[in-house]
Amino acid sequence: MNTTRRGILAGAALLAPWQAMGFEREGGRKVLVFSGNQAVPVLDPHVRYDWSTRMIQQGVYDALLKYVGDPPRIVPWLAERYEASADGLTYTFHLAANATFHNGDAVDAEAVRFSFERGLKLNAGIAWMLKDFLKPEKIVAVDARTVRFTLERPFAPFISYVPWWYIVNPKQVLANVSEGDYGRKWLTENAAGSGPFKLRRFDGNSLIHMDTHAAYWKGWPMGEANRLAGAIFRIVREAAPRRAGLQRREIDVITNMSPDDMEQLAKLPGIRNEDHAGFTTFGIKFNCQTGPTADVNLRKAIAHAMDYDALIAIHNGGARLMDSPFPPGMESHISVPGIPRKDLDKAKQYLARSRFPNGDIELEYVHVQGLEDPRRIGLALLDSLRPLNIRLNIVGQPWTTMVARGSKAETAPNMTSVYVTPVGTDPDTVAYQYHRESWGLYYGMSHYENPEVWRMIGEARGMVDKPARLAMYAEIQRRIVADQPEIFGMIPNRTWAMRDYVKGFQFSPIRFTGEVDLYPMWIEA
Amino acid sequence: MTALLRASGLAKTYALPRTAFQPARQLQAVAGVDLLLEAGGTLGLVGESGCGKSTLARLLLRLTPASAGRIVFAGQDITAMPEATLRPLRRRLQLVHQNPGAALDPRLTVAQAVSEPLVIQRLARGADLRDRVAALLAEVGLGAEFLGRFPHELSGGQKQRVCIARALAPEPSLLVLDEPTSALDVSVQAQMLDMLAELRERRGLAYLFISHNLAVVRQVCAEVAVMYLGRIVEQGSAEQVFGAPRHPYTRALLASVPRLGGAPPATAPGEPPNPAAPPPGCPFHPRCTMAQPACREGVPPALVNGLACPVSGAG
Amino acid sequence: MIAAYVARRLALAGVMLFGLVCLTFVIANVAPSDPAALAAGPDAGRSQIEQARRDYGLDKPLHEQFLRYVGDLAQGEFGRSVATGRSVGRDLARYFPATLELCLVAMSIGLVVGIPLGMLSALFKDRWLDHVTRIFAVSGIALPPFWFGLLLQLGFATWLGWLPTSGRLGVATEPPEPITGMLLLDSLLRGDAALFWESAGYIILPALVLSLPCLASILRVNRSEMVECLRADYITAARAHGTVPWRLVAVHALKNAMLPTLAIIGLRWGWMMSSTVLVETVFDWPGTGLYAVSSAIAGDFKPVMGVTLIVGLNFMLANLVVDLLYGVLDPRLRDA
Amino acid sequence: MSPGSDGRSADRRGELNQPREALLAIDDYRLAFDSFDGTAQVLDGVSLRLAAGETLGIVGETGCGKSVLARSLLRLNPAPPARVVSGSIRFEGTDILTLSEREMRRLRGRRIAMVFQDPVSYLNPLLAIGTQMEDALRGQHQAAGEPQPSRAEARARAAALLASVGLAEPARLLDSHPHQLSGGMRQRVLIAMALAGNPALLVADEPTTALDVTVQAQVLALIAGLVRDRWLALLLISHDLGVIAASCARVAVMYAGTIVEEAATATLLREPRHPYAQGLLAAVPDLDRPEHRPRGIAGSIPNLLRPPTGCRFHPRCERATERCRVEKPLLREVGPAHNVACHHA
Amino acid sequence: MMGRRTRLALWQLRRSFSSMLGLGLVAGIVLLALLGPWIVPYPDDVAGAVNISGKLKPPSATHWFGTDEVGNDILTRVIIGARLSLLVGVGITLAAACIGVPLGILAGTAGGVVREAVMRVTDLFLSVPGLVLAIALVAALGPGIVNAMVALVLVWWPGYVRLAEAKALSLREEPFIEAARVAGASRFRILWRHVLPNSLSPIIVKMSMDVGQAILAVASLGFLGLGAKPPTPEWGAMISIARGYLPDWWWYAICPGAFIYASVLGFNLLGDGLRDILDPRSNRG
């Protein structure tokens, strides 16, 4: 039975309990309440990831390495250290001696091997990261604390993906296999990890309650005295109640608030906003193969007509314009000179050179249904295109429909607005979106065609020589911008609002939109 | 005289709707009725409510299909005749309803209502149609000012006159009058009876006159059939049936009618049974003072020489 | 007799449900969408998408998918959501009690307020009480529930702070392990008064918004039926015989007026289940309505089909119950 | 303005008074119904006397106001649209038009009872016969300020009442619902309910119209027996002269809201004086004399929104003169206890 | 000279406060819809002019109901929204009636297999949670006002089948229909000349109420993000967006909602009044 608030509730029926209460307590320790809008339907770390899911996964599981900080760094975690062979094919990880799963089992090499094997064989969620380069049988538990991975061919981004491969306890998983599902069913709502938090209650659609693991092998950075009792992730779909909860101190941290909300929250006492540039890019992908936008001049005309200031204004200033296909902060990012900015004259010049010198066409702009910012950006684009005599048909569609349409150049919309968050810090993560192999996937909806760029992308991902690789990526960025397969939009800031007694918040742009690392957080009061 | 309408073994069984609380049941509304009506003849059908006389009328008019039996009208078997073939015959077989208020479409004017049969049967059009409608109205005693009126602007008697005019329009040879005066006041009823008599004389119509009012039937009809629980129990000339009733039911019926200045009516015991659950044997036996043990079982007695009562007939 | 009737009605409901299955299946498959892409996740490559397609049986021809779906349904399985990979049946088991609780409370409000108000309105026909009540009744049907809900949130939660904005329980309260899944009932079963009051506080606003159209319908029908019944001959007769006025109204007339009211209650029950879609969205109520909307918007149709079936079944059962209640109320239906 | 307005009719009232103390005395009762189309003068100066134990029939055609008059005695006409224009209805000496609803309830059922036309619609279809009877019985006691009998007592009395109207197995009947009863039984139940409070006056509004002729005879016999045994005053409303002839010693003929003739039944049947009464009698077909051709009355009943001036019958009357058009004839005695409202009678 | 019926109808309408209120509201909405483009203060804001700097302004003399999230005048968009709502409401109702009424009359008069088939399909659609089905359909077809209308018509027509069937069934028993049969009228003639005209009153009453309900339903879909595409001004969609700006910018949600309420209320009250006049015995929730 939980907690202080209920006691008060019993006394005052309706009026009292929603007044200011202060944070949750459990015994002498505090419980951090975090609230966002997105559910956690499947906790299985090898099946699914998105910001909310991964936040919980990061809480209950550990990986060999971990991303921290801004700019993101990869630090040792379950693995104390690793070595890569000079040919870039073999990676050897040495595990920490004291790491244990929540049930006391040691985190050994076999657990690591099993987890990678499971991730690859399930072929879902994270599998795409390594699937083409790593075969399950090439993962070897050399001894209890050493694991060796042998890649099929050199793959530079390998290390940048390892932090997302969480290690599960094979004993627990195998004990809960049903119908040869690799424990998939069981892990949907249960955890078998070694992370700083233990799962206490999982109701992926409303509430996830985790307890801190007092005996966490890595210890607690805020010191045992300040360690939380646990953390609660509350799913509150609407912004208003999230905000109200924060104001009433029922919730300690909220995310997924509109820029306007954030502006209002900033004015309130006792509340602090965290506002950081992330890696998520917003772009409007042109269909480069079919329809009017197959004409590069039209694409350039549109890109020069776009009101980029509006992108920033919509976010109340909480965004940066992209100056390259790569987000700033990513290795090898350069600021590409001549990336389009609003310039109506130029736009008209390009238009004049296109197949539609007088405009008079209607283009379709598709965004994911229910997303507010892309809709508003669509409106801004619609307004921007009016001088070119181009009409815009703004359509919100379900993800499934949008992806289905984008899978073929014939059906892909003229323009599709897409947010892309790179999963790793390696430039290949972004560059590969422009490769032929990405055609038809949501980030490849532009069906961008440039064999030379494809060749360079393919070559760069296997390069071991770092400076050469960086130069290659600089060139790739320049060439992509020149082809204008999309309107390079902006990078919205990631925002959280929290009570000012919340301490230990660490931002890392590599994490997803609302995702935070709960491990270092605590409450000071 | 020739038989205009002949029905033999006519029967109608309704299936009562099944509900949550009841099994499906059947209701025998008309059972084995034989009828004969000659051209220009008048047959009265009397009986209490629920005895099946209105159902019988609907059967004869082919407004509802018969469950058994045959109907021959003007020499043609119409029992199962397709509606399209029947249509031309319909003009010779018309109906006047009990409730004139409901028998007129509230949205049609008098002229429209009266002209409908003529239009349908393609008997008249244009000016001819107008003339004939006016003439028909005149025949039932309504002036041309009624042509444009709607039913709700008419009195009960006027509505019934319109209904009669409408029924006369296709120049029928048989008029089925289903309680034509029961919704009318007695002073209006008298006018209506007068008019019906006059029309019959002038047009040589045959009447099947259905009524629960014995005095009215006696006024109008030469032949009378008495119905009880779906069967004809007595049939004969009006003089014979009213003057020397033979069936115990007919007697009870006649004795029950209150007379002006006479003694209070005599009472027969009991009430007509539920047609869905008729008693075995003679349907009248539970109320009959003459009932013998034999009356209480077996099939209902058949109509022999216009009488369906072996006991009373024998005695 | 009743058992046979119920059995027949249930069989009919079965046929209707099959029709519903066909209908929803057609709707779910008219769109040019690719559920496998959703199932595989945003960053998945082709191989993962194909894997997901096989996992979910989406690679099979449509008629085979349909047969499989029907077969699953026969075993009580509603398939899996492509967005979450979870069993729709289990999701429904979790969400439906919340919706049912909301609807039951809303219906109770509708009955408790609607019937007496309808009676009063009929008694004071064409007086100010009647006019106010009638405008109120029409408003109940005319108020957009999503808007009215927002207004109530604004007024009672944000400005006055008397009631919580949304959700089913406070963020700090851990929902108890479900017994029936209906919090009010569960808390009573457990004897947990604090939980009861808390969940009551959360259910008030959504139930109120949901109940309004239903309340209004009940009120309107009850009013006009009462007006008719109070005019009926048997009321005149009972008055002439000296029956006490309150019994005349509250028993003699009301019992007759309840028959059509019952019919509208049955209809409104079905309608209410449908409009939970809006109310649950506004109040973030974790029930089938919200589940259906969020799934539909994501292009995830198995949950939508599941909700449609459950709600349709519920509606059919409600109609059956209404028909049986008719029999209880009306002796004419019981025997000949 | 009709010349037969209040002042003069008041003068005449004295002549009308019967020597016997009247149980019911209606004087110049006028009732109007207000509607969109205007005001209908439904009852236009009705005056009647009824002594205890006396039987009076009121005969008239559709819309003549006879049912409205019957309901007035229990104040059952819904108001609005009904509106009393003038006159009084004195029952046992008190003018019931001045009583409060509460006082009126004391009369209903206990002193004045009513039997209605269509026994189907006048019984509540959803309530058991017993419940309806008990409610009536208890209600009567409550209105009188007496302690209410218990349900069981009320039930016992209800059973006795049912038995008294010739219904077998009263206990079982109490548990049945109206639809399980035949038409005749229903009417008997309604009569039993009317008798529940031991009334002095029984108002029967077309009590047999909805019944078959064989059942009608039974019900008429029952009413006649009750009137005799309980010394009830009976006001029987019917359109059927035959029914009235079988039940009532005296008869009043109504036409368009007025009483045009009043006499002993035998007298009226033998020598009706008012042209309308004569017409009515001539219109009735006689079962025993088929050679007698019924004659109708020309024209139709007047629209009471715009009633004819003077004598309301004058547009249909063969004997009408200019005087009939202008002056409303008042009831005057033309023989012993025989009153006629006609200038020419 | 008007007939008595017409005068009676007008009298009844005038006498009833609520009917007059309904008439007034409907007239107001229709007027706004007709005159919209000429009377709105900021006609440019209808087609999606973006003025981010002027966004989310509170009500003022220049913007009576404030501005929205891209700086458009809310009042302007709400007034123009009346056209769409009215058009859609009337369109859905007409389409549903055009499908439902003939089917219902057919089912009511035909009987037998035809009736069974029509009524079973109708029952099927009636037992479907209407809004859920519409949402599924729009989600499948893609949002847009036409798809929303198609979806709503699909869930709306069965109501008319039910009504028309019930009416036709009761009319079938009417003596005047029998009289037409006796006259030899064909089935079609009976349907067209007698059944249909006599069924119209309750249908008209239902339609007048349904216009309001259809407006509400479209707004509901709009609210769920399944209605008109931006920048088309649609009330439900506006509230949906406005919801994201509660509670600080609360006026944004008030105005479109009030208009939905007013128009639905108007059509319902008018329908109520019409029912009292045309179809006094009927009774619908």
Coordinates of C-alpha atoms in Angstrom, one line a residue, chain D residues 4-338:
Chain D
G4 CA -81.4 33.6 -23.6
S5 CA -78.7 34.9 -21.4
D6 CA -78.4 34.7 -17.7
G7 CA -81.0 37.0 -16.4
R8 CA -83.9 35.4 -18.0
S9 CA -82.9 31.8 -17.5
A10 CA -82.6 32.5 -13.8
D11 CA -86.2 33.6 -13.8
R12 CA -87.2 30.3 -15.3
R13 CA -85.3 28.2 -12.9
G14 CA -88.0 28.3 -10.4
E15 CA -90.4 26.7 -12.7
L16 CA -88.1 23.9 -13.4
N17 CA -87.5 22.9 -9.8
Q18 CA -88.8 19.5 -8.9
P19 CA -90.6 19.2 -5.6
R20 CA -88.3 16.5 -4.4
E21 CA -85.0 17.6 -2.8
A22 CA -82.4 17.2 -5.6
L23 CA -79.3 15.2 -5.1
L24 CA -77.7 16.9 -8.0
A25 CA -78.7 20.3 -9.4
I26 CA -77.1 21.7 -12.4
D27 CA -78.0 25.3 -13.2
D28 CA -77.2 27.2 -16.3
Y29 CA -73.9 25.4 -16.6
R30 CA -71.8 26.8 -19.4
L31 CA -68.5 25.3 -20.4
A32 CA -66.1 26.5 -23.1
F33 CA -63.1 24.9 -24.6
D34 CA -60.3 27.2 -25.7
S35 CA -58.2 26.2 -28.7
F36 CA -56.3 27.7 -31.5
D37 CA -59.4 28.0 -33.6
G38 CA -61.2 29.9 -31.0
T39 CA -63.5 29.1 -28.1
A40 CA -66.0 26.3 -28.5
Q41 CA -69.2 26.7 -26.5
V42 CA -69.4 23.1 -25.6
L43 CA -72.1 23.4 -23.0
D44 CA -74.5 26.2 -23.3
G45 CA -76.7 26.7 -20.3
V46 CA -77.4 23.2 -19.1
S47 CA -79.8 22.8 -16.3
L48 CA -80.7 19.4 -14.8
R49 CA -82.1 17.9 -11.6
L50 CA -81.5 14.5 -10.3
A51 CA -82.9 13.1 -7.1
A52 CA -81.5 10.3 -5.0
G53 CA -82.3 6.9 -6.4
E54 CA -83.5 8.4 -9.7
T55 CA -82.3 7.2 -13.1
L56 CA -81.8 9.8 -15.8
G57 CA -80.5 9.1 -19.3
I58 CA -78.9 11.7 -21.5
V59 CA -79.1 10.9 -25.2
G60 CA -77.4 12.8 -28.0
E61 CA -75.2 12.4 -31.0
T62 CA -71.4 12.8 -31.3
G63 CA -70.2 16.1 -30.0
C64 CA -73.4 17.2 -28.3
G65 CA -71.5 17.6 -25.1
K66 CA -73.0 14.7 -23.1
S67 CA -69.7 13.2 -22.1
V68 CA -68.3 16.6 -21.2
L69 CA -71.3 17.1 -19.0
A70 CA -70.7 13.7 -17.3
R71 CA -67.1 14.5 -16.6
S72 CA -68.0 17.9 -15.2
L73 CA -69.7 16.2 -12.4
L74 CA -66.4 14.8 -11.2
R75 CA -64.5 17.8 -12.5
L76 CA -62.4 15.6 -14.8
N77 CA -62.3 17.9 -17.8
P78 CA -58.8 19.1 -18.2
A79 CA -58.5 22.8 -17.6
P80 CA -57.2 24.3 -19.7
P81 CA -58.5 24.0 -22.3
A82 CA -61.8 23.6 -20.5
R83 CA -63.2 26.7 -18.8
V84 CA -66.3 27.1 -16.8
V85 CA -68.1 30.2 -18.0
S86 CA -71.0 30.3 -15.7
G87 CA -73.5 28.2 -13.7
S88 CA -73.3 25.9 -10.8
I89 CA -73.3 22.2 -10.2
R90 CA -74.7 21.5 -6.7
F91 CA -74.2 18.1 -5.3
E92 CA -75.9 17.4 -2.0
G93 CA -76.2 21.1 -1.6
T94 CA -72.6 22.2 -2.3
D95 CA -71.5 23.7 -5.5
I96 CA -68.7 21.4 -6.6
L97 CA -67.3 24.1 -9.0
T98 CA -66.2 26.0 -5.9
L99 CA -64.5 23.1 -4.2
S100 CA -60.8 22.8 -3.9
E101 CA -59.1 19.8 -5.6
R102 CA -58.6 18.3 -2.2
E103 CA -62.2 18.6 -1.3
M104 CA -63.2 17.3 -4.7
R105 CA -61.1 14.2 -4.1
R106 CA -63.3 13.5 -1.1
L107 CA -66.3 13.3 -3.4
R108 CA -64.7 11.2 -6.1
G109 CA -65.5 7.6 -5.8
R110 CA -67.2 8.1 -2.4
R111 CA -70.2 10.2 -3.3
I112 CA -70.1 10.4 -7.1
A113 CA -68.6 7.5 -9.1
M114 CA -68.2 7.0 -12.7
V115 CA -68.3 4.2 -15.2
F116 CA -66.6 4.8 -18.5
Q117 CA -67.1 3.9 -22.1
D118 CA -64.2 1.7 -23.2
P119 CA -63.2 -0.6 -20.4
V120 CA -59.9 -1.4 -22.2
S121 CA -58.5 2.1 -22.0
Y122 CA -59.9 2.9 -18.6
L123 CA -58.0 0.2 -16.8
N124 CA -54.3 0.6 -16.4
P125 CA -52.8 -2.2 -18.5
L126 CA -49.7 -2.6 -16.4
L127 CA -51.2 -2.9 -13.0
A128 CA -53.0 -5.8 -11.5
I129 CA -56.7 -5.4 -10.9
G130 CA -56.2 -5.7 -7.2
T131 CA -53.6 -2.9 -7.1
Q132 CA -55.9 -0.6 -9.0
M133 CA -58.8 -1.3 -6.7
E134 CA -56.8 -1.1 -3.5
D135 CA -55.3 2.2 -4.6
A136 CA -58.8 3.5 -5.2
L137 CA -60.1 2.3 -1.9
R138 CA -57.2 3.6 0.1
G139 CA -57.2 6.8 -1.8
Q140 CA -60.8 7.4 -0.9
H141 CA -60.1 6.9 2.8
Q142 CA -57.1 9.1 2.7
A143 CA -59.0 11.9 1.0
A144 CA -61.7 11.7 3.6
G145 CA -59.0 12.0 6.3
E146 CA -59.8 8.6 7.7
P147 CA -57.2 6.0 8.5
Q148 CA -56.2 4.1 5.5
P149 CA -57.2 0.4 5.5
S150 CA -54.3 -1.9 5.3
R151 CA -53.4 -3.5 2.0
A152 CA -55.0 -6.8 3.2
E153 CA -58.2 -5.1 4.3
A154 CA -58.4 -3.2 1.1
R155 CA -57.9 -6.4 -0.8
A156 CA -60.6 -8.2 1.0
R157 CA -63.0 -5.4 0.3
A158 CA -62.0 -5.4 -3.3
A159 CA -62.7 -9.1 -3.6
A160 CA -66.1 -8.6 -2.0
L161 CA -66.8 -5.8 -4.5
L162 CA -65.9 -8.0 -7.4
A163 CA -68.1 -10.7 -6.1
S164 CA -71.0 -8.2 -5.8
V165 CA -70.8 -7.4 -9.6
G166 CA -71.1 -11.1 -10.4
L167 CA -67.5 -11.9 -11.0
A168 CA -66.5 -15.4 -10.1
E169 CA -63.2 -16.2 -8.3
P170 CA -62.6 -12.6 -7.2
A171 CA -59.3 -13.5 -5.4
R172 CA -57.8 -14.7 -8.6
L173 CA -59.1 -11.8 -10.5
L174 CA -57.4 -9.4 -8.2
D175 CA -54.0 -10.9 -9.3
S176 CA -54.8 -10.7 -13.0
H177 CA -54.1 -7.9 -15.3
P178 CA -56.7 -6.2 -17.5
H179 CA -55.7 -7.9 -20.7
Q180 CA -56.5 -11.3 -19.2
L181 CA -60.1 -10.3 -18.9
S182 CA -62.8 -10.2 -21.5
G183 CA -64.6 -7.0 -22.3
G184 CA -67.6 -7.7 -20.2
M185 CA -65.4 -8.7 -17.2
R186 CA -63.4 -5.5 -17.5
Q187 CA -66.6 -3.4 -17.5
R188 CA -67.7 -5.3 -14.4
V189 CA -64.4 -4.5 -12.7
L190 CA -64.8 -0.9 -13.6
I191 CA -68.3 -0.9 -12.1
A192 CA -67.0 -2.6 -9.0
M193 CA -64.4 0.1 -8.6
A194 CA -67.1 2.7 -9.1
L195 CA -69.1 1.1 -6.3
A196 CA -66.1 0.9 -3.9
G197 CA -66.9 4.1 -2.0
N198 CA -70.6 3.5 -1.8
P199 CA -71.5 6.5 -3.9
A200 CA -74.8 8.2 -4.0
L201 CA -74.6 9.0 -7.7
L202 CA -73.3 6.8 -10.5
V203 CA -72.4 8.5 -13.7
A204 CA -72.2 6.0 -16.6
D205 CA -70.7 7.4 -19.8
E206 CA -71.6 5.1 -22.7
P207 CA -70.9 2.1 -20.5
T208 CA -71.8 -0.4 -23.1
T209 CA -70.9 1.2 -26.4
A210 CA -67.7 -0.8 -26.7
L211 CA -69.3 -4.1 -25.8
D212 CA -71.0 -6.6 -27.9
V213 CA -74.7 -6.7 -27.9
T214 CA -75.0 -9.9 -25.9
V215 CA -72.6 -8.5 -23.3
Q216 CA -74.2 -5.2 -23.4
A217 CA -77.4 -6.8 -22.2
Q218 CA -75.6 -8.4 -19.3
V219 CA -74.0 -5.1 -18.2
L220 CA -77.2 -3.2 -18.5
A221 CA -78.9 -5.8 -16.4
L222 CA -76.1 -5.5 -13.8
I223 CA -76.4 -1.7 -13.6
A224 CA -80.1 -1.9 -13.3
G225 CA -79.8 -4.4 -10.5
L226 CA -77.3 -2.2 -8.6
V227 CA -79.3 0.9 -9.0
R228 CA -82.3 -0.9 -7.6
D229 CA -80.5 -2.7 -4.7
R230 CA -78.3 0.2 -3.6
W231 CA -80.7 3.0 -4.3
L232 CA -78.2 4.7 -6.5
A233 CA -79.0 7.7 -8.5
L234 CA -77.9 7.0 -12.1
L235 CA -76.9 9.4 -14.8
L236 CA -76.5 7.3 -18.0
I237 CA -75.0 8.8 -21.0
S238 CA -75.6 7.1 -24.3
H239 CA -76.1 7.7 -28.0
D240 CA -78.4 4.7 -28.1
L241 CA -82.0 5.4 -27.2
G242 CA -82.5 1.7 -26.8
V243 CA -79.9 1.5 -24.0
I244 CA -81.5 4.4 -22.2
A245 CA -84.9 3.0 -22.6
A246 CA -83.8 -0.2 -21.0
S247 CA -82.2 1.6 -18.0
C248 CA -83.7 5.0 -17.2
A249 CA -87.0 6.3 -16.0
R250 CA -86.3 9.8 -17.3
V251 CA -84.4 11.0 -20.4
A252 CA -82.9 14.2 -21.5
V253 CA -82.1 14.9 -25.1
M254 CA -79.0 17.0 -25.8
Y255 CA -78.2 18.8 -28.9
A256 CA -75.1 20.9 -29.5
G257 CA -74.5 21.7 -25.9
T258 CA -78.1 22.3 -24.8
I259 CA -80.8 20.1 -23.4
V260 CA -83.7 20.3 -25.9
E261 CA -86.1 18.0 -24.3
E262 CA -86.6 16.3 -21.0
A263 CA -89.3 13.8 -20.1
A264 CA -90.1 10.5 -18.7
T265 CA -88.7 7.9 -21.0
A266 CA -92.0 6.4 -22.0
T267 CA -93.4 9.9 -22.7
L268 CA -90.5 10.9 -24.9
L269 CA -90.6 7.7 -26.9
R270 CA -94.3 8.0 -27.3
E271 CA -94.7 11.7 -28.0
P272 CA -91.4 13.6 -28.5
R273 CA -92.1 17.3 -28.8
H274 CA -88.8 18.8 -29.9
P275 CA -88.2 18.5 -33.7
Y276 CA -84.7 17.1 -33.0
A277 CA -86.0 14.5 -30.6
Q278 CA -88.6 13.5 -33.1
G279 CA -85.9 13.3 -35.8
L280 CA -83.7 11.2 -33.6
L281 CA -86.5 8.7 -32.9
A282 CA -87.4 8.6 -36.6
A283 CA -83.9 7.8 -37.5
V284 CA -83.6 4.7 -35.4
P285 CA -84.2 1.5 -37.4
D286 CA -86.4 -0.9 -35.6
L287 CA -85.4 -4.5 -35.7
D288 CA -88.9 -5.7 -35.2
R289 CA -90.5 -3.4 -37.8
P290 CA -88.4 -3.7 -40.9
E291 CA -91.1 -1.9 -42.9
H292 CA -90.5 1.2 -40.9
R293 CA -88.0 3.2 -42.9
P294 CA -85.7 5.2 -40.7
R295 CA -85.4 8.9 -41.7
G296 CA -82.3 10.9 -41.3
I297 CA -82.1 14.5 -40.2
A298 CA -80.8 16.7 -43.0
G299 CA -77.6 18.7 -42.5
S300 CA -75.0 18.0 -39.9
I301 CA -74.2 19.0 -36.4
P302 CA -73.1 22.6 -36.0
N303 CA -69.5 23.8 -35.4
L304 CA -69.5 24.8 -31.8
L305 CA -66.8 27.4 -32.5
R306 CA -69.5 29.3 -34.4
P307 CA -72.8 27.9 -33.1
P308 CA -76.0 29.0 -34.8
T309 CA -77.7 31.9 -33.2
G310 CA -80.9 31.4 -31.5
C311 CA -82.0 27.8 -31.4
R312 CA -78.9 25.8 -32.2
F313 CA -81.0 23.3 -34.1
H314 CA -82.7 25.8 -36.4
P315 CA -80.5 25.3 -39.5
R316 CA -81.6 21.7 -39.6
C317 CA -85.2 22.2 -38.5
E318 CA -88.1 22.0 -40.9
R319 CA -90.2 24.1 -38.7
A320 CA -87.7 26.9 -38.1
T321 CA -88.8 30.4 -38.3
E322 CA -87.2 33.8 -38.0
R323 CA -87.8 33.7 -34.2
C324 CA -85.8 30.5 -34.0
R325 CA -82.9 32.2 -35.7
V326 CA -82.8 35.1 -33.2
E327 CA -84.1 33.9 -29.9
K328 CA -82.8 31.0 -28.0
P329 CA -85.7 28.9 -26.8
L330 CA -85.6 28.0 -23.1
L331 CA -86.8 24.8 -21.5
R332 CA -90.5 25.1 -20.7
E333 CA -92.9 22.6 -19.3
V334 CA -95.3 21.2 -21.9
G335 CA -96.7 18.4 -19.8
P336 CA -96.1 16.7 -16.4
A337 CA -92.4 16.6 -15.9
H338 CA -92.0 17.2 -19.6

